[in-house]
Amino acid sequence: MQDPVLVEVMRGARVESCHAGAFAVVDAEGGVLLSGGDIDRPVYPRSAVKVIQALPLVESGAADRFGLDDEALALACASHGGEARHVAVAARMLAAAGQDAGGLECGAHWPSFAPAARALACEGAEPGPLHNNCSGKHAGFICLACGLGEDPRGYVTPAHRVQREVRAALEAVTGTPLREGSHGIDGCSIPTYAIPLRALAQGFARIGTGSGLAPGQAAAARRLRRAVAAHPFLVAGTGRFDTAVMEALGERAFVKVGAEGVFCAALPEAGLGIAIKCDDGAVRAAEVIMATLLRRLLPLDSAEESVLAPLAAPEMQNWNGITVGMLRPAAALTA
């Protein structure tokens, strides 16, 4: 199946380029409400499934053992911009388990939030693993290992108990058997398993409703969603799509971006999950698709609409601040 064009890039009155992809909107029982493109082709969900990867941290009791608060749980689900608050919460998580940044196996990169990167450079400092956008997830993995009585070293490898617990959570939530050795390696070095969009969307419907999950997993999912809704800044950061949407919608929507044009969402009150994949890996297009679907699926008041509408049709400006075009949802997405 050839995936349809879902987003058009306009310059003036002309379509300058376009983004093809696939999307699925599914309920917890597997019923497909909306879809486009090939929703049965497995894709790497990357960071879009961090909330599922964080389930064992809560369900195992490790979060309670180390007194992890809602800020810590929100950061465990995050792809953050490396701002000071993100770094501080990740360090606090590690300290709670008697660990430090030296145990992180995610690697280091400059903060993706440019002002944070500039501030670090102005101090003459180098980025460390706490600045990695996945440091909260990895701090959670270390807490999970310690809570299980395991040596955290090597926690990123498929054979470590932490990753075995994570793989089991992904299988349980999405209903997809994940064969050992079938994984790729994510940017932060943990295994990433290919899962069809249909199954990802159903999994996020289950995350939002608890339907189809074991009681402990359902309770863990509810706790993580509430933590993120209470602290949406920690999941992404200043100027980021995920933070803006969840600041506006609160517990009505959990949204999470992944690399290479993947986006997932749970809509608890609607009982639905969303999974998106842009074929060319463009996050800008995935954001337009997600905002468009949220506007279709949720009743919005004027304040919520004022946030979502510009995200569904973002303007493009040149270096002089002149508006030169926009991104817009294509007919295959709005029909």
PDB file of N, CA and C in Angstrom, residues 81-121:
ATOM      1  N   GLY A  81      14.232  19.053  26.646  1.00  0.00           N
ATOM      2  CA  GLY A  81      15.136  19.951  25.951  1.00  0.00           C
ATOM      3  C   GLY A  81      16.422  20.258  26.669  1.00  0.00           C
ATOM      4  N   GLY A  82      16.671  19.599  27.792  1.00  0.00           N
ATOM      5  CA  GLY A  82      17.920  19.822  28.517  1.00  0.00           C
ATOM      6  C   GLY A  82      17.962  21.135  29.268  1.00  0.00           C
ATOM      7  N   GLU A  83      16.792  21.671  29.619  1.00  0.00           N
ATOM      8  CA  GLU A  83      16.745  22.901  30.414  1.00  0.00           C
ATOM      9  C   GLU A  83      17.090  22.586  31.862  1.00  0.00           C
ATOM     10  N   ALA A  84      17.395  23.635  32.636  1.00  0.00           N
ATOM     11  CA  ALA A  84      17.918  23.444  33.988  1.00  0.00           C
ATOM     12  C   ALA A  84      16.997  22.583  34.843  1.00  0.00           C
ATOM     13  N   ARG A  85      15.697  22.791  34.725  1.00  0.00           N
ATOM     14  CA  ARG A  85      14.759  22.024  35.549  1.00  0.00           C
ATOM     15  C   ARG A  85      14.776  20.550  35.157  1.00  0.00           C
ATOM     16  N   HIS A  86      14.885  20.266  33.874  1.00  0.00           N
ATOM     17  CA  HIS A  86      14.963  18.865  33.438  1.00  0.00           C
ATOM     18  C   HIS A  86      16.183  18.184  34.036  1.00  0.00           C
ATOM     19  N   VAL A  87      17.310  18.855  33.936  1.00  0.00           N
ATOM     20  CA  VAL A  87      18.563  18.295  34.444  1.00  0.00           C
ATOM     21  C   VAL A  87      18.486  18.062  35.949  1.00  0.00           C
ATOM     22  N   ALA A  88      17.906  19.016  36.668  1.00  0.00           N
ATOM     23  CA  ALA A  88      17.825  18.909  38.125  1.00  0.00           C
ATOM     24  C   ALA A  88      16.947  17.740  38.554  1.00  0.00           C
ATOM     25  N   VAL A  89      15.832  17.544  37.876  1.00  0.00           N
ATOM     26  CA  VAL A  89      14.941  16.444  38.256  1.00  0.00           C
ATOM     27  C   VAL A  89      15.592  15.099  37.954  1.00  0.00           C
ATOM     28  N   ALA A  90      16.284  14.979  36.815  1.00  0.00           N
ATOM     29  CA  ALA A  90      16.971  13.727  36.503  1.00  0.00           C
ATOM     30  C   ALA A  90      18.034  13.407  37.549  1.00  0.00           C
ATOM     31  N   ALA A  91      18.794  14.416  37.967  1.00  0.00           N
ATOM     32  CA  ALA A  91      19.813  14.203  38.991  1.00  0.00           C
ATOM     33  C   ALA A  91      19.179  13.781  40.308  1.00  0.00           C
ATOM     34  N   ARG A  92      18.040  14.383  40.636  1.00  0.00           N
ATOM     35  CA  ARG A  92      17.343  14.040  41.879  1.00  0.00           C
ATOM     36  C   ARG A  92      16.837  12.598  41.853  1.00  0.00           C
ATOM     37  N   MET A  93      16.365  12.145  40.706  1.00  0.00           N
ATOM     38  CA  MET A  93      15.917  10.759  40.578  1.00  0.00           C
ATOM     39  C   MET A  93      17.057   9.788  40.866  1.00  0.00           C
ATOM     40  N   LEU A  94      18.207  10.063  40.263  1.00  0.00           N
ATOM     41  CA  LEU A  94      19.354   9.186  40.470  1.00  0.00           C
ATOM     42  C   LEU A  94      19.790   9.174  41.932  1.00  0.00           C
ATOM     43  N   ALA A  95      19.835  10.354  42.546  1.00  0.00           N
ATOM     44  CA  ALA A  95      20.252  10.454  43.939  1.00  0.00           C
ATOM     45  C   ALA A  95      19.328   9.669  44.855  1.00  0.00           C
ATOM     46  N   ALA A  96      18.037   9.633  44.516  1.00  0.00           N
ATOM     47  CA  ALA A  96      17.071   8.900  45.342  1.00  0.00           C
ATOM     48  C   ALA A  96      17.406   7.420  45.416  1.00  0.00           C
ATOM     49  N   ALA A  97      18.035   6.909  44.346  1.00  0.00           N
ATOM     50  CA  ALA A  97      18.415   5.493  44.321  1.00  0.00           C
ATOM     51  C   ALA A  97      19.879   5.288  44.698  1.00  0.00           C
ATOM     52  N   GLY A  98      20.519   6.350  45.197  1.00  0.00           N
ATOM     53  CA  GLY A  98      21.913   6.241  45.588  1.00  0.00           C
ATOM     54  C   GLY A  98      22.864   6.200  44.402  1.00  0.00           C
ATOM     55  N   GLN A  99      22.449   6.747  43.270  1.00  0.00           N
ATOM     56  CA  GLN A  99      23.253   6.719  42.055  1.00  0.00           C
ATOM     57  C   GLN A  99      23.577   8.148  41.618  1.00  0.00           C
ATOM     58  N   ASP A 100      24.369   8.262  40.545  1.00  0.00           N
ATOM     59  CA  ASP A 100      24.669   9.585  40.003  1.00  0.00           C
ATOM     60  C   ASP A 100      24.755   9.499  38.480  1.00  0.00           C
ATOM     61  N   ALA A 101      25.065  10.633  37.837  1.00  0.00           N
ATOM     62  CA  ALA A 101      25.044  10.699  36.379  1.00  0.00           C
ATOM     63  C   ALA A 101      26.050   9.761  35.731  1.00  0.00           C
ATOM     64  N   GLY A 102      27.046   9.347  36.480  1.00  0.00           N
ATOM     65  CA  GLY A 102      28.025   8.419  35.926  1.00  0.00           C
ATOM     66  C   GLY A 102      27.435   7.084  35.534  1.00  0.00           C
ATOM     67  N   GLY A 103      26.284   6.755  36.090  1.00  0.00           N
ATOM     68  CA  GLY A 103      25.650   5.482  35.753  1.00  0.00           C
ATOM     69  C   GLY A 103      24.769   5.525  34.527  1.00  0.00           C
ATOM     70  N   LEU A 104      24.502   6.711  33.997  1.00  0.00           N
ATOM     71  CA  LEU A 104      23.647   6.829  32.824  1.00  0.00           C
ATOM     72  C   LEU A 104      24.355   6.287  31.593  1.00  0.00           C
ATOM     73  N   GLU A 105      23.643   5.486  30.808  1.00  0.00           N
ATOM     74  CA  GLU A 105      24.211   4.867  29.618  1.00  0.00           C
ATOM     75  C   GLU A 105      23.546   5.366  28.340  1.00  0.00           C
ATOM     76  N   CYS A 106      22.996   6.594  28.404  1.00  0.00           N
ATOM     77  CA  CYS A 106      22.280   7.164  27.258  1.00  0.00           C
ATOM     78  C   CYS A 106      23.183   7.973  26.348  1.00  0.00           C
ATOM     79  N   GLY A 107      24.393   8.301  26.797  1.00  0.00           N
ATOM     80  CA  GLY A 107      25.261   9.174  26.032  1.00  0.00           C
ATOM     81  C   GLY A 107      24.951  10.632  26.313  1.00  0.00           C
ATOM     82  N   ALA A 108      25.815  11.506  25.815  1.00  0.00           N
ATOM     83  CA  ALA A 108      25.659  12.944  26.060  1.00  0.00           C
ATOM     84  C   ALA A 108      25.471  13.685  24.749  1.00  0.00           C
ATOM     85  N   HIS A 109      24.658  14.726  24.775  1.00  0.00           N
ATOM     86  CA  HIS A 109      24.550  15.646  23.642  1.00  0.00           C
ATOM     87  C   HIS A 109      24.178  17.026  24.163  1.00  0.00           C
ATOM     88  N   TRP A 110      24.398  18.038  23.360  1.00  0.00           N
ATOM     89  CA  TRP A 110      24.022  19.392  23.753  1.00  0.00           C
ATOM     90  C   TRP A 110      22.516  19.485  23.923  1.00  0.00           C
ATOM     91  N   PRO A 111      22.044  20.299  24.865  1.00  0.00           N
ATOM     92  CA  PRO A 111      20.597  20.475  25.017  1.00  0.00           C
ATOM     93  C   PRO A 111      19.952  20.869  23.696  1.00  0.00           C
ATOM     94  N   SER A 112      18.812  20.274  23.384  1.00  0.00           N
ATOM     95  CA  SER A 112      18.114  20.626  22.152  1.00  0.00           C
ATOM     96  C   SER A 112      17.455  21.994  22.245  1.00  0.00           C
ATOM     97  N   PHE A 113      17.222  22.493  23.470  1.00  0.00           N
ATOM     98  CA  PHE A 113      16.703  23.853  23.661  1.00  0.00           C
ATOM     99  C   PHE A 113      17.886  24.797  23.523  1.00  0.00           C
ATOM    100  N   ALA A 114      17.910  25.562  22.438  1.00  0.00           N
ATOM    101  CA  ALA A 114      19.087  26.354  22.080  1.00  0.00           C
ATOM    102  C   ALA A 114      19.573  27.284  23.188  1.00  0.00           C
ATOM    103  N   PRO A 115      18.686  28.019  23.892  1.00  0.00           N
ATOM    104  CA  PRO A 115      19.191  28.877  24.971  1.00  0.00           C
ATOM    105  C   PRO A 115      19.911  28.107  26.072  1.00  0.00           C
ATOM    106  N   ALA A 116      19.454  26.882  26.364  1.00  0.00           N
ATOM    107  CA  ALA A 116      20.140  26.065  27.370  1.00  0.00           C
ATOM    108  C   ALA A 116      21.514  25.643  26.870  1.00  0.00           C
ATOM    109  N   ALA A 117      21.611  25.327  25.584  1.00  0.00           N
ATOM    110  CA  ALA A 117      22.908  24.960  25.021  1.00  0.00           C
ATOM    111  C   ALA A 117      23.865  26.148  25.037  1.00  0.00           C
ATOM    112  N   ARG A 118      23.347  27.341  24.683  1.00  0.00           N
ATOM    113  CA  ARG A 118      24.199  28.530  24.691  1.00  0.00           C
ATOM    114  C   ARG A 118      24.671  28.862  26.099  1.00  0.00           C
ATOM    115  N   ALA A 119      23.772  28.725  27.074  1.00  0.00           N
ATOM    116  CA  ALA A 119      24.149  29.010  28.462  1.00  0.00           C
ATOM    117  C   ALA A 119      25.254  28.072  28.925  1.00  0.00           C
ATOM    118  N   LEU A 120      25.151  26.822  28.544  1.00  0.00           N
ATOM    119  CA  LEU A 120      26.163  25.841  28.923  1.00  0.00           C
ATOM    120  C   LEU A 120      27.507  26.198  28.280  1.00  0.00           C
ATOM    121  N   ALA A 121      27.458  26.579  27.011  1.00  0.00           N
ATOM    122  CA  ALA A 121      28.695  26.942  26.313  1.00  0.00           C
ATOM    123  C   ALA A 121      29.326  28.190  26.912  1.00  0.00           C
TER     124      ALA A 121
END
